[in-house]
PDB file of C-alpha atoms in Angstrom:
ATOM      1  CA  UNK U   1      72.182 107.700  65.554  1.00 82.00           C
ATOM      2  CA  UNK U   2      72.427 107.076  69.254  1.00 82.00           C
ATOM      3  CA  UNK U   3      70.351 110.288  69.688  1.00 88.00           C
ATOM      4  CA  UNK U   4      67.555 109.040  67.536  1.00 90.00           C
ATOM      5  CA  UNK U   5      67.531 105.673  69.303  1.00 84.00           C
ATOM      6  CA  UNK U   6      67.244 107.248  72.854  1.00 84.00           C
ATOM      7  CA  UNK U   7      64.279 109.507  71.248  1.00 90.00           C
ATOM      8  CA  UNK U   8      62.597 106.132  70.164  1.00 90.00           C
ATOM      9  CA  UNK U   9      62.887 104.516  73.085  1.00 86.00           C
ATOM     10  CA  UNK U  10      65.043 102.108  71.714  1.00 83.00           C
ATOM     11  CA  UNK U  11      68.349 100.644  72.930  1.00 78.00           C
ATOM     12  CA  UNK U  12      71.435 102.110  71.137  1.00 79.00           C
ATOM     13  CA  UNK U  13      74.669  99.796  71.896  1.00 76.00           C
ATOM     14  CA  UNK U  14      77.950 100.673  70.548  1.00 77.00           C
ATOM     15  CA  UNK U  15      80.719  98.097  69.194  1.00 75.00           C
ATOM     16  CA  UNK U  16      83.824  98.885  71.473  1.00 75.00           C
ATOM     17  CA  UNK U  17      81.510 100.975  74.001  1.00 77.00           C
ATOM     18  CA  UNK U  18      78.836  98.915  75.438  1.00 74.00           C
ATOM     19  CA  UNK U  19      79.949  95.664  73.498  1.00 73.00           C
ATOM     20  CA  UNK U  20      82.985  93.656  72.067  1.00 71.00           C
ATOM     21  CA  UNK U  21      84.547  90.904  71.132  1.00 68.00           C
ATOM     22  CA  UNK U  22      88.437  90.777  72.030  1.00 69.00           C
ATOM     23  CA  UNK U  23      90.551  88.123  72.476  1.00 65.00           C
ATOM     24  CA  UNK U  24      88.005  85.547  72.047  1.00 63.00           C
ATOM     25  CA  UNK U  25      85.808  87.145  74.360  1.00 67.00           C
ATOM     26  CA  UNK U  26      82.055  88.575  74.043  1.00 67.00           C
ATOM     27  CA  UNK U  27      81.051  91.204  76.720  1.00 66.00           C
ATOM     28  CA  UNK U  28      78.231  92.952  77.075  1.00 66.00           C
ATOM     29  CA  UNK U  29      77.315  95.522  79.138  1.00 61.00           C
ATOM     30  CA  UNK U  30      73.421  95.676  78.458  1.00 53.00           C
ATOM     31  CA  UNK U  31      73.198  91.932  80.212  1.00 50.00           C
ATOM     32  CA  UNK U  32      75.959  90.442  82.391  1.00 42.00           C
ATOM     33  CA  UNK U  33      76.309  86.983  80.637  1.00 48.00           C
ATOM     34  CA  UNK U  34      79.291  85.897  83.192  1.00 49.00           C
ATOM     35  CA  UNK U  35      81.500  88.616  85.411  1.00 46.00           C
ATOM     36  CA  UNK U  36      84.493  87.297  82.723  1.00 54.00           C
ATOM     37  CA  UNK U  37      82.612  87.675  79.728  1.00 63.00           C
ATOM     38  CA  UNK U  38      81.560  84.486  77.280  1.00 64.00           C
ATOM     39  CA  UNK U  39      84.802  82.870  75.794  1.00 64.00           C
ATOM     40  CA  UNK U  40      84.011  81.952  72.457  1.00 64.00           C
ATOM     41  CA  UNK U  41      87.091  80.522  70.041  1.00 63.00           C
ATOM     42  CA  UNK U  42      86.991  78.965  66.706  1.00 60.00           C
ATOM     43  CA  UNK U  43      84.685  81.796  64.650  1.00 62.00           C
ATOM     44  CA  UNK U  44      87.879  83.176  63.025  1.00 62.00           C
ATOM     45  CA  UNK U  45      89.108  80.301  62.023  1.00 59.00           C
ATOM     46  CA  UNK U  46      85.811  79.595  60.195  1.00 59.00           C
ATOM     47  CA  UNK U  47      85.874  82.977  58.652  1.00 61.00           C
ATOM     48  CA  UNK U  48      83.134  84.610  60.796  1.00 66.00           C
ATOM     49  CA  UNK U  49      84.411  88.319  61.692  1.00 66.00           C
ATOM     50  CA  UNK U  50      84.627  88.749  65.679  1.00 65.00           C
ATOM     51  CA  UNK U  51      82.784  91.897  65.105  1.00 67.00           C
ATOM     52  CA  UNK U  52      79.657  90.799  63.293  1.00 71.00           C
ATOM     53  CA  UNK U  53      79.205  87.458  66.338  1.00 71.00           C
ATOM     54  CA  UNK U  54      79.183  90.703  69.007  1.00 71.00           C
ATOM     55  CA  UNK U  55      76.717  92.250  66.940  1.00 74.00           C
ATOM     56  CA  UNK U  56      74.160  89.330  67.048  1.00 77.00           C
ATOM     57  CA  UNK U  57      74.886  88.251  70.149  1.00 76.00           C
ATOM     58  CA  UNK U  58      73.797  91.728  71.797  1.00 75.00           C
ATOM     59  CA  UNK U  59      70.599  92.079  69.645  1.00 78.00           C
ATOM     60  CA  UNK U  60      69.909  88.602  71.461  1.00 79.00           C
ATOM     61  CA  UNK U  61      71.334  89.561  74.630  1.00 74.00           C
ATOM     62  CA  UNK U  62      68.889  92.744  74.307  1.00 75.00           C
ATOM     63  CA  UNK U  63      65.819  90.973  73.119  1.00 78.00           C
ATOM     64  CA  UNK U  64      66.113  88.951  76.250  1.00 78.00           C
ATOM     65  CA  UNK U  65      67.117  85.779  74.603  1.00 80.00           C
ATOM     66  CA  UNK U  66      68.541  83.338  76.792  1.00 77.00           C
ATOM     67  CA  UNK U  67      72.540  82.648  75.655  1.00 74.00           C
ATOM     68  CA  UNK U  68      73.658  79.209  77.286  1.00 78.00           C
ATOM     69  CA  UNK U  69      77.351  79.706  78.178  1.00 74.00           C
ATOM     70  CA  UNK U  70      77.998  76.422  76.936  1.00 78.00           C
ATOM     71  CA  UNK U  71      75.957  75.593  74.180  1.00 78.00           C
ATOM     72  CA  UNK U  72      77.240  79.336  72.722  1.00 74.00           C
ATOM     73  CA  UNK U  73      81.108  77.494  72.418  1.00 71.00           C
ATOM     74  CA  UNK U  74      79.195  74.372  71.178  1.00 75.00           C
ATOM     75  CA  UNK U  75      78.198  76.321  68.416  1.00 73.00           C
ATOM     76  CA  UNK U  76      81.257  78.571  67.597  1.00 67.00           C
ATOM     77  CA  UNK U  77      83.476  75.367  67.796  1.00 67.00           C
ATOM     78  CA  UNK U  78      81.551  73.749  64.909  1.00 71.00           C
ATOM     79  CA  UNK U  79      80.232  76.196  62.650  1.00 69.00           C
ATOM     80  CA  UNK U  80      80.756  76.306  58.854  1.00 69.00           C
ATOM     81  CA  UNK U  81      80.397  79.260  56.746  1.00 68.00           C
ATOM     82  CA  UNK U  82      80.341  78.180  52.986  1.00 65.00           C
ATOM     83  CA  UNK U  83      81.917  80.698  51.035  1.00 69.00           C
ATOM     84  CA  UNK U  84      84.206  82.067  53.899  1.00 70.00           C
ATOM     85  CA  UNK U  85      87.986  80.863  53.129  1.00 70.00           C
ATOM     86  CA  UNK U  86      86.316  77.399  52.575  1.00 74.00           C
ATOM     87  CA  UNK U  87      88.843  75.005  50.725  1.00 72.00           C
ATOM     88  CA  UNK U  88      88.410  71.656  48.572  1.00 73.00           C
ATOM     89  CA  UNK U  89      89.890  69.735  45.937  1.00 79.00           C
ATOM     90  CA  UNK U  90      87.774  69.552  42.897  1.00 73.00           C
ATOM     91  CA  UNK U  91      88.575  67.589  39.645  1.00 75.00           C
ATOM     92  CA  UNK U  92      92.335  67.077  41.279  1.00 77.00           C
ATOM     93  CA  UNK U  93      92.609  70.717  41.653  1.00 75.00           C
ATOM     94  CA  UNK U  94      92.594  72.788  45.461  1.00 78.00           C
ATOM     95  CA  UNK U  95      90.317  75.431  45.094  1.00 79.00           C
ATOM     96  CA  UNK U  96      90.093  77.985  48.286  1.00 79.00           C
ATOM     97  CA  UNK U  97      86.514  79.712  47.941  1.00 79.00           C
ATOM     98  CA  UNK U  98      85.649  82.800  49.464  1.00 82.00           C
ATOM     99  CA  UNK U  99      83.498  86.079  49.116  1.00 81.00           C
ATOM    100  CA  UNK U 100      86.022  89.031  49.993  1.00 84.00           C
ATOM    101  CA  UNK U 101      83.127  91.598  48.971  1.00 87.00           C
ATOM    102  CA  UNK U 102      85.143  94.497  50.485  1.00 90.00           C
ATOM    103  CA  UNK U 103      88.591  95.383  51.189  1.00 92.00           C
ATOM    104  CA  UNK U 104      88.969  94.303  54.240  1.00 88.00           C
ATOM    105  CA  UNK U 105      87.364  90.791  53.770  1.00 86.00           C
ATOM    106  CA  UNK U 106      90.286  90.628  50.973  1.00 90.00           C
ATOM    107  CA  UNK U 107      92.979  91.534  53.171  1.00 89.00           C
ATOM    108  CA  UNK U 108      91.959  88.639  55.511  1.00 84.00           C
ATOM    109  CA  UNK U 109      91.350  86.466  53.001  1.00 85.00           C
ATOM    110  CA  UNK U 110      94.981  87.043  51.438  1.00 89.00           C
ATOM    111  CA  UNK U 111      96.475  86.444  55.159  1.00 85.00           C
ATOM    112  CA  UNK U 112      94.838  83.545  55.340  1.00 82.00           C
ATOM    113  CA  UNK U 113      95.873  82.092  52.249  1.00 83.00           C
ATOM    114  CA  UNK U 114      98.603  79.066  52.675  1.00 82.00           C
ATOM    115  CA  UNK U 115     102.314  80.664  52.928  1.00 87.00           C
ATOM    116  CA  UNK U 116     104.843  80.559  50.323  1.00 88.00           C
ATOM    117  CA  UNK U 117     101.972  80.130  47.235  1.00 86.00           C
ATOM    118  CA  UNK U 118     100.374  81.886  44.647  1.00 87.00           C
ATOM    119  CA  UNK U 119      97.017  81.406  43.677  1.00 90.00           C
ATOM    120  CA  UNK U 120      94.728  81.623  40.177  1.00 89.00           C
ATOM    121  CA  UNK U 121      91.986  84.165  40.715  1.00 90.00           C
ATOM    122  CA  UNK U 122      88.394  83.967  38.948  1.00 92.00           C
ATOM    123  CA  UNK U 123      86.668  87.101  40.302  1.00 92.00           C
ATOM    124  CA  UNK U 124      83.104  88.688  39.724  1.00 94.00           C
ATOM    125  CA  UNK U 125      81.489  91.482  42.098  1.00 94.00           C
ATOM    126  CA  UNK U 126      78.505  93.904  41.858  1.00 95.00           C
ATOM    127  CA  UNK U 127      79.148  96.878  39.689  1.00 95.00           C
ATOM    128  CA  UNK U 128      79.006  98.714  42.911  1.00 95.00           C
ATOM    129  CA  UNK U 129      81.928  97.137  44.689  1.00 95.00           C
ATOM    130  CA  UNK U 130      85.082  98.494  45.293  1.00 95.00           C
ATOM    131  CA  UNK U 131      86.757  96.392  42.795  1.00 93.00           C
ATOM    132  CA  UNK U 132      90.698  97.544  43.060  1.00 94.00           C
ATOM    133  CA  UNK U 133      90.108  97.583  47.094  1.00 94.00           C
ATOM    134  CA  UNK U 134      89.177  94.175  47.175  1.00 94.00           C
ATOM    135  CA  UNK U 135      91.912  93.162  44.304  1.00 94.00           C
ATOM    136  CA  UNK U 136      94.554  94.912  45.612  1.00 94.00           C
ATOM    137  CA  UNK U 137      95.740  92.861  48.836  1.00 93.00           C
ATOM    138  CA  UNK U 138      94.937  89.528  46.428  1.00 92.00           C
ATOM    139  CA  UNK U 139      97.519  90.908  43.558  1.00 93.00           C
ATOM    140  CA  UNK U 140     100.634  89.946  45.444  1.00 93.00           C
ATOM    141  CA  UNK U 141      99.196  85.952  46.197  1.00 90.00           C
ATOM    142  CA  UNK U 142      97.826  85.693  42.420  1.00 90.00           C
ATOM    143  CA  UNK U 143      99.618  84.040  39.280  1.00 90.00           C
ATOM    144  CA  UNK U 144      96.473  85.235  37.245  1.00 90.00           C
ATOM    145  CA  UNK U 145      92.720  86.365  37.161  1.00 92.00           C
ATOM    146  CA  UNK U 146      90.042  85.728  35.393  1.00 93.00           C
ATOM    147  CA  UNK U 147      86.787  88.354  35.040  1.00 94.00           C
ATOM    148  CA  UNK U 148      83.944  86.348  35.343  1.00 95.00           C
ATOM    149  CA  UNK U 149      80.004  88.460  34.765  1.00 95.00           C
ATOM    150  CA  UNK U 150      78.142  88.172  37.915  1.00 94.00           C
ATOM    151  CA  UNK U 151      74.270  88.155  36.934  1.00 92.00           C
ATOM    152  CA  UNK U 152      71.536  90.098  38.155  1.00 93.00           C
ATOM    153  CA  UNK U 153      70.617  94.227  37.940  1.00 93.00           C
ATOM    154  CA  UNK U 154      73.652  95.001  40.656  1.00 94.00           C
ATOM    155  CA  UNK U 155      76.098  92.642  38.335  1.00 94.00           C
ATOM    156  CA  UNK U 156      78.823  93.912  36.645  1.00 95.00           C
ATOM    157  CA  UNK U 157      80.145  92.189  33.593  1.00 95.00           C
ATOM    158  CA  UNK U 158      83.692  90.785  32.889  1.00 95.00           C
ATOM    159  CA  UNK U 159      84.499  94.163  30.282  1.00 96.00           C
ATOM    160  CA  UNK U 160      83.160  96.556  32.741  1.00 96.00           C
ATOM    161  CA  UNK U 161      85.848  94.947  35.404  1.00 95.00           C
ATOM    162  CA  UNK U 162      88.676  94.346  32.943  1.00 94.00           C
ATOM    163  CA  UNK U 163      88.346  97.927  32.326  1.00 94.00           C
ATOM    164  CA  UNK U 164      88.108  99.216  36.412  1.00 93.00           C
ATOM    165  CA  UNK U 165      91.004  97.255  36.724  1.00 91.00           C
ATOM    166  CA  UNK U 166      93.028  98.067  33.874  1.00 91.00           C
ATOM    167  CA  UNK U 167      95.136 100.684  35.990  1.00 87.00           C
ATOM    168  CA  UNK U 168      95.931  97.779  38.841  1.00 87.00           C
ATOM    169  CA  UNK U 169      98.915  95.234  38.570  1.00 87.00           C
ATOM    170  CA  UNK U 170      97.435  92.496  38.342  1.00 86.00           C
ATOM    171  CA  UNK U 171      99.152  89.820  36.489  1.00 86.00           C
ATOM    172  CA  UNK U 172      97.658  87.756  33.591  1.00 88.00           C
ATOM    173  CA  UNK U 173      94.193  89.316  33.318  1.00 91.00           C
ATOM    174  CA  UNK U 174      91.662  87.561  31.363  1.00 92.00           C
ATOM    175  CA  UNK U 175      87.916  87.590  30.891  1.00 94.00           C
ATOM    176  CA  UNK U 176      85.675  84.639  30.541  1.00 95.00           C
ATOM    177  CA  UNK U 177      82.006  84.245  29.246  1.00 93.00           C
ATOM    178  CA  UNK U 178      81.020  81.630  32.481  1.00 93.00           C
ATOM    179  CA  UNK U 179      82.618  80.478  35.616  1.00 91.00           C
ATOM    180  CA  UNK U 180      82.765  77.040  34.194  1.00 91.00           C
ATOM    181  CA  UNK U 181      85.066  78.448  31.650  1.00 94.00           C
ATOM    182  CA  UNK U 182      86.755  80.390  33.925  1.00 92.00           C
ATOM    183  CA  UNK U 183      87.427  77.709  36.169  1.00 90.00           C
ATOM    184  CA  UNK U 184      88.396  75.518  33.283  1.00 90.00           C
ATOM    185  CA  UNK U 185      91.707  78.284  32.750  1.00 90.00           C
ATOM    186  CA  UNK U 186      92.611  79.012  36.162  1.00 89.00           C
ATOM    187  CA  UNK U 187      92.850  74.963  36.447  1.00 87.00           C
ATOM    188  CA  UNK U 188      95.144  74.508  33.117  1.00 88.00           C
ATOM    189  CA  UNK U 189      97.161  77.371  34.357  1.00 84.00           C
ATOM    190  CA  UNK U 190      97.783  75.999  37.773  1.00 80.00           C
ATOM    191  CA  UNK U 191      97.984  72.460  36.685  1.00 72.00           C
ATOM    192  CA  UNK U 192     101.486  74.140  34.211  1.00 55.00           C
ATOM    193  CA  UNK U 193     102.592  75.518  37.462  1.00 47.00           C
ATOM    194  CA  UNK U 194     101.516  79.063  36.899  1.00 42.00           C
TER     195      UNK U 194
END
């Protein structure tokens, strides 16, 4: 890849290399933001992978952009990603909603998750996901899981996961015909202490 970049004329940056985020630090060695590096805190916390915020910041860095020091920490100390371990109450129940569409987005997710509790799963991916990666560091936090379908051509229904999983412990499986319904369970179940 970094061969066929330099052939195009094109910058080829590597995460670790020529950029990185560590510690709550972005440096970059295509553009010297500050000799220290920018110190940016809060994006875990909000879900955002330290990783992915290097990424963009050096395609900006690189397309000359100009990154303001301080509005760059305005920004990572307020931003929101919906979906990314975002929690709420909803009809007097907690609900902790989150994407975990690979492995390792589940294993943070399932760190994350409050100490000491177990949680009622409703769970739908793309037929193309790596369904028992992303289930198993969940399995030990759960009570129960419902299979919800997810829609669309890359969808995979509730069957076709009941039966990817059927080899996993999971406890309490169950499928559901809509997330309303699903939702609807994983409430009663909670709300009997399971």
């Amino acid at each position: 890849v970094v061969d066929h970049a330099r052939a195009l004329d094109a910058p080829a940056l590597r995460l670790g290399v020529d950029f990185a985020f560590e510690a709550g630090t972005y440096r970059c060695a295509a553009t010297i933001l500050t000799p220290g590096g920018l110190e940016l805190t809060g994006l875990e916390a909000a879900g955002i992978h330290p990783s992915a915020v290097a990424g963009a910041l050096t395609v900006l860095n690189v397309l000359g952009v100009d990154l303001d020091p301080a509005c760059m920490r305005d920004a990572a100390q307020s931003v929101v990603v919906p979906g990314r371990q975002q929690m709420f109450v909803h009809a007097g129940t907690r609900l902790v909603l989150d994407v975990a569409h690979n492995p390792h987005a589940a294993r943070v997710l399932a760190e994350r998750l409050p100490a000491g509790e177990t949680f009622e799963l409703v769970f739908g991916a793309f037929a193309d996901k790596d369904v028992e990666g992303i289930l198993a560091p969940l399995a030990p936090r759960l009570s129960g899981v419902t299979l919800v379908a997810t829609p669309g051509a890359r969808g995979a229904s509730a069957e076709d996961l009941a039966e990817r999983i059927a080899g996993c412990t999971l406890p309490d499986v169950a499928t559901a015909d809509s997330v309303a319904t699903a939702l609807d369970r994983a409430r009663a179940r909670a709300g009997r202490g399971s």
